[in-house]
Amino acid sequence: MGRITEDLIRRNAEHNECVIFSLEELSLHQQEIERLEHIDKWCRDLKILYLQNNLIAKIENVSKLKKLEYLNLALNNIERIENLEGCEWLTKLDLTVNFIGELSSIKTLTHNIHLRELFLVGNPCADFDGYREFVVVTLQQLKWLDGKEIERSERIQALQNYAAVEQQIREQEKAYCLRRAKEKEEAQRKLEEENESEDKKKSSPGFDGDCYTDIHADWCVHQWFAYLLTPIKTPAVFPPQGVHSICYVPEYNITPICHGEQRPSSGTRNTRTTT
């Protein structure tokens, strides 16, 4: 999981001598960031913020960036527009290719009176019937939508049909949200099945993992090593010169005793001697 840390920001602030509190432009794209955090506390003078191509699921912790003019959150996992009211000077917002299906959430941008450009292309909501008309009427301050200029005549025409378009948008939103919820449930179910299958595989006899769950096999191995590590009883005298201590394990290979096989007698143990 990528996180926004002070060190990460400093490494991307070389153009500002690694000073972060006075940064006006910051690029944190392709960092696998999953959550927006800390930036509004450490970099309050930011005017341009690039966060495209990450894993961000929610717009948050940017409300204190009063001077922010351009925010790029393209290619993330955002599902709704929110928490941008505090960005008073926001002029351009890029949300290209996210998962925004709740088109009515653009109403939160009515507070951003300086917003001139908005990009929503590549989101599910951009495929709704009446999408452009709804956005054009809802955000009167916009001049450009998805790279296309909004003509005055287009806005007037969209305003005339707004009531019907708004109802149409609500119905499509509802259908999308239900479909999206089912997709998430299905994805979660498949993930749980894969995890369960992996757990069963690891617990099956003979799996080359960290441990075994075959109790009988464990018992056999345990008994064998207990036998090997049992010291041989010898007289309480020092060994003859040149004779080393009793070896408690075979020299090279160990052949485990399986259930039903006869345990070797103590007379078969090996000793090491030197000549």
XYZ file of C-alpha atoms in Angstrom:
275
model
C 0.000 0.000 0.000
C 1.394 3.379 -1.032
C 0.990 6.205 1.456
C 1.646 9.915 1.334
C 4.560 10.548 3.657
C 6.708 13.574 4.341
C 9.690 11.798 2.800
C 7.722 11.065 -0.385
C 6.720 14.703 -0.740
C 10.279 15.922 -0.124
C 11.633 13.545 -2.767
C 9.188 15.105 -5.228
C 9.979 18.662 -4.170
C 13.505 18.889 -5.533
C 12.498 21.844 -7.683
C 11.717 23.679 -4.417
C 14.950 22.647 -2.662
C 12.966 19.913 -0.858
C 11.060 22.508 1.139
C 7.465 21.325 1.374
C 5.560 24.037 3.274
C 5.983 26.558 0.432
C 5.359 24.134 -2.449
C 3.077 25.443 -5.198
C 3.200 22.386 -7.465
C 3.400 18.721 -6.495
C 3.345 15.560 -8.610
C 2.575 12.241 -6.901
C 1.345 10.242 -9.875
C 1.891 6.459 -10.181
C 2.744 5.945 -6.510
C 0.022 3.355 -5.725
C -1.448 5.787 -3.192
C -4.697 4.525 -1.695
C -5.677 7.479 0.456
C -5.438 11.260 0.284
C -3.893 12.470 3.534
C -1.509 15.012 5.117
C -1.172 17.228 2.032
C -3.621 19.836 3.357
C -1.502 20.153 6.526
C 1.972 20.179 5.020
C 1.484 21.949 1.671
C -1.154 24.643 2.106
C 0.288 26.854 -0.640
C -0.281 24.283 -3.375
C -1.749 25.557 -6.626
C -1.265 22.458 -8.782
C -1.590 18.872 -7.534
C -1.078 15.802 -9.744
C -2.407 12.539 -8.277
C -3.336 10.659 -11.441
C -2.858 6.912 -11.870
C -3.071 5.875 -8.213
C -5.549 3.807 -6.188
C -7.403 6.633 -4.435
C -11.015 5.718 -3.647
C -12.230 8.933 -2.024
C -11.661 12.674 -2.342
C -10.751 13.856 1.155
C -8.342 15.967 3.215
C -7.956 18.713 0.606
C -10.414 21.268 1.985
C -7.645 23.416 3.482
C -5.933 23.883 0.131
C -7.480 27.306 -0.396
C -5.064 28.270 -3.164
C -5.442 25.071 -5.190
C -6.256 25.820 -8.833
C -5.744 22.513 -10.625
C -6.406 19.043 -9.223
C -5.728 15.953 -11.337
C -7.242 12.715 -10.004
C -7.553 10.867 -13.309
C -7.202 7.073 -13.351
C -8.140 6.358 -9.743
C -10.987 4.508 -7.980
C -13.200 7.478 -7.054
C -16.959 6.829 -7.028
C -18.379 10.249 -6.157
C -17.410 13.927 -6.106
C -17.131 15.366 -2.591
C -15.122 17.422 -0.081
C -13.904 20.062 -2.537
C -15.943 22.982 -1.222
C -12.953 24.404 0.648
C -10.833 24.663 -2.506
C -12.026 28.187 -3.158
C -9.800 28.897 -6.167
C -10.226 25.552 -7.918
C -10.313 26.262 -11.654
C -9.686 22.882 -13.266
C -10.696 19.416 -12.049
C -9.712 16.245 -13.911
C -11.540 13.046 -12.892
C -11.044 11.173 -16.154
C -11.482 7.368 -15.974
C -12.735 6.754 -12.455
C -15.849 4.948 -11.184
C -18.156 7.923 -10.731
C -21.728 6.752 -11.249
C -23.433 9.185 -8.906
C -23.640 12.092 -11.330
C -25.762 14.166 -8.960
C -22.677 14.480 -6.723
C -21.433 17.230 -9.065
C -23.848 19.524 -7.205
C -21.196 19.833 -4.496
C -19.101 21.753 -7.055
C -21.590 24.613 -7.215
C -19.640 26.140 -4.305
C -16.485 26.268 -6.431
C -17.439 29.454 -8.221
C -14.108 29.711 -10.086
C -14.343 26.230 -11.618
C -14.033 26.528 -15.398
C -12.928 23.087 -16.640
C -14.217 19.652 -15.662
C -13.269 16.247 -17.066
C -15.532 13.258 -16.399
C -14.958 11.301 -19.601
C -14.368 7.593 -19.005
C -16.656 7.430 -15.975
C -19.916 5.402 -15.939
C -21.912 8.627 -15.504
C -20.563 9.977 -18.798
C -22.583 7.262 -20.580
C -25.904 8.340 -19.047
C -28.520 9.751 -21.364
C -28.692 13.495 -20.715
C -25.271 13.540 -19.041
C -23.909 16.652 -20.719
C -27.174 18.594 -20.424
C -27.361 17.838 -16.699
C -23.794 18.996 -16.016
C -24.089 22.114 -18.156
C -27.172 23.304 -16.274
C -26.053 22.243 -12.784
C -22.658 23.948 -13.010
C -23.375 27.340 -14.505
C -19.801 28.515 -13.928
C -18.299 25.878 -16.243
C -16.812 26.934 -19.568
C -15.411 23.574 -20.721
C -16.690 20.017 -20.187
C -14.548 17.043 -21.265
C -12.440 19.316 -23.403
C -15.402 20.753 -25.297
C -16.436 24.371 -24.901
C -19.946 25.019 -23.566
C -21.805 27.406 -25.852
C -24.385 29.811 -24.481
C -27.044 28.355 -26.786
C -26.277 24.846 -25.496
C -26.857 25.921 -21.923
C -30.148 27.647 -22.767
C -31.451 24.577 -24.567
C -30.358 22.247 -21.756
C -32.126 24.458 -19.229
C -35.439 24.062 -21.042
C -35.400 20.278 -20.665
C -33.740 20.177 -17.247
C -36.656 18.710 -15.224
C -37.013 15.695 -17.509
C -33.249 15.210 -17.764
C -32.817 15.328 -13.982
C -35.427 12.604 -13.492
C -33.769 10.512 -16.159
C -30.394 10.908 -14.471
C -31.787 9.795 -11.094
C -33.202 6.601 -12.574
C -29.922 5.765 -14.298
C -27.997 6.491 -11.125
C -30.164 4.116 -9.139
C -29.771 1.342 -11.701
C -26.011 1.825 -11.793
C -25.650 1.805 -7.998
C -27.565 -1.477 -7.755
C -25.443 -3.019 -10.489
C -22.256 -1.758 -8.870
C -23.258 -3.195 -5.477
C -23.837 -6.619 -7.057
C -20.474 -6.451 -8.806
C -18.748 -5.709 -5.495
C -20.536 -8.580 -3.757
C -19.581 -10.969 -6.543
C -15.966 -9.822 -6.440
C -15.880 -10.258 -2.655
C -17.410 -13.741 -2.916
C -14.838 -14.841 -5.493
C -12.032 -13.476 -3.331
C -13.280 -15.400 -0.299
C -13.585 -18.596 -2.373
C -10.035 -18.195 -3.646
C -8.733 -17.641 -0.111
C -10.652 -20.672 1.156
C -9.313 -22.812 -1.687
C -5.782 -21.662 -0.941
C -6.193 -22.472 2.757
C -7.422 -25.985 1.938
C -4.485 -26.512 -0.377
C -2.029 -25.484 2.319
C -3.665 -27.783 4.882
C -3.658 -30.882 2.638
C -1.127 -33.718 3.401
C 2.182 -33.347 1.593
C 1.883 -29.605 0.990
C 5.340 -28.123 1.086
C 4.573 -25.275 3.449
C 5.645 -24.133 6.871
C 3.615 -26.746 8.746
C 1.554 -29.875 8.241
C -1.910 -30.666 9.458
C -1.648 -34.458 9.004
C -1.632 -35.421 12.699
C -0.509 -39.017 12.118
C 2.415 -37.968 9.939
C 3.430 -35.356 12.507
C 3.354 -38.004 15.249
C 5.607 -40.362 13.268
C 8.182 -37.649 12.599
C 8.052 -36.491 16.194
C 8.602 -39.996 17.564
C 11.513 -40.619 15.208
C 13.379 -37.462 16.179
C 12.618 -38.036 19.857
C 14.249 -41.438 19.458
C 17.282 -40.026 17.646
C 17.872 -37.364 20.272
C 17.657 -39.750 23.252
C 21.194 -40.122 24.724
C 22.641 -43.641 24.920
C 23.304 -44.792 28.465
C 27.050 -45.327 28.996
C 29.151 -46.034 32.109
C 30.097 -42.988 34.100
C 33.715 -43.108 32.924
C 35.668 -41.075 30.446
C 35.785 -42.557 26.923
C 39.012 -44.170 25.784
C 41.526 -41.881 24.171
C 40.620 -41.170 20.552
C 36.917 -41.995 20.954
C 34.539 -39.082 20.532
C 31.057 -38.587 21.921
C 28.094 -40.642 20.757
C 26.538 -39.288 17.572
C 22.813 -38.714 18.047
C 21.870 -38.499 14.384
C 22.797 -40.596 11.341
C 25.615 -39.212 9.292
C 23.653 -38.249 6.189
C 20.159 -39.525 5.413
C 17.256 -39.992 7.803
C 14.546 -42.455 6.802
C 11.432 -41.721 8.933
C 9.701 -44.651 10.628
C 6.145 -44.929 9.381
C 3.268 -46.367 11.339
C 3.498 -50.153 11.618
C 7.274 -50.422 11.076
C 9.499 -51.844 13.806
C 11.573 -49.370 15.791
C 15.339 -49.979 15.388
C 17.067 -51.441 18.406
C 19.496 -49.346 20.367
C 22.317 -51.581 19.162
C 22.032 -50.183 15.649
C 23.059 -46.629 16.541
C 26.235 -45.287 14.988
C 29.226 -43.993 16.839
C 32.025 -41.887 15.457
C 35.580 -42.976 16.191
C 38.882 -41.622 15.167
C 41.898 -43.668 14.412
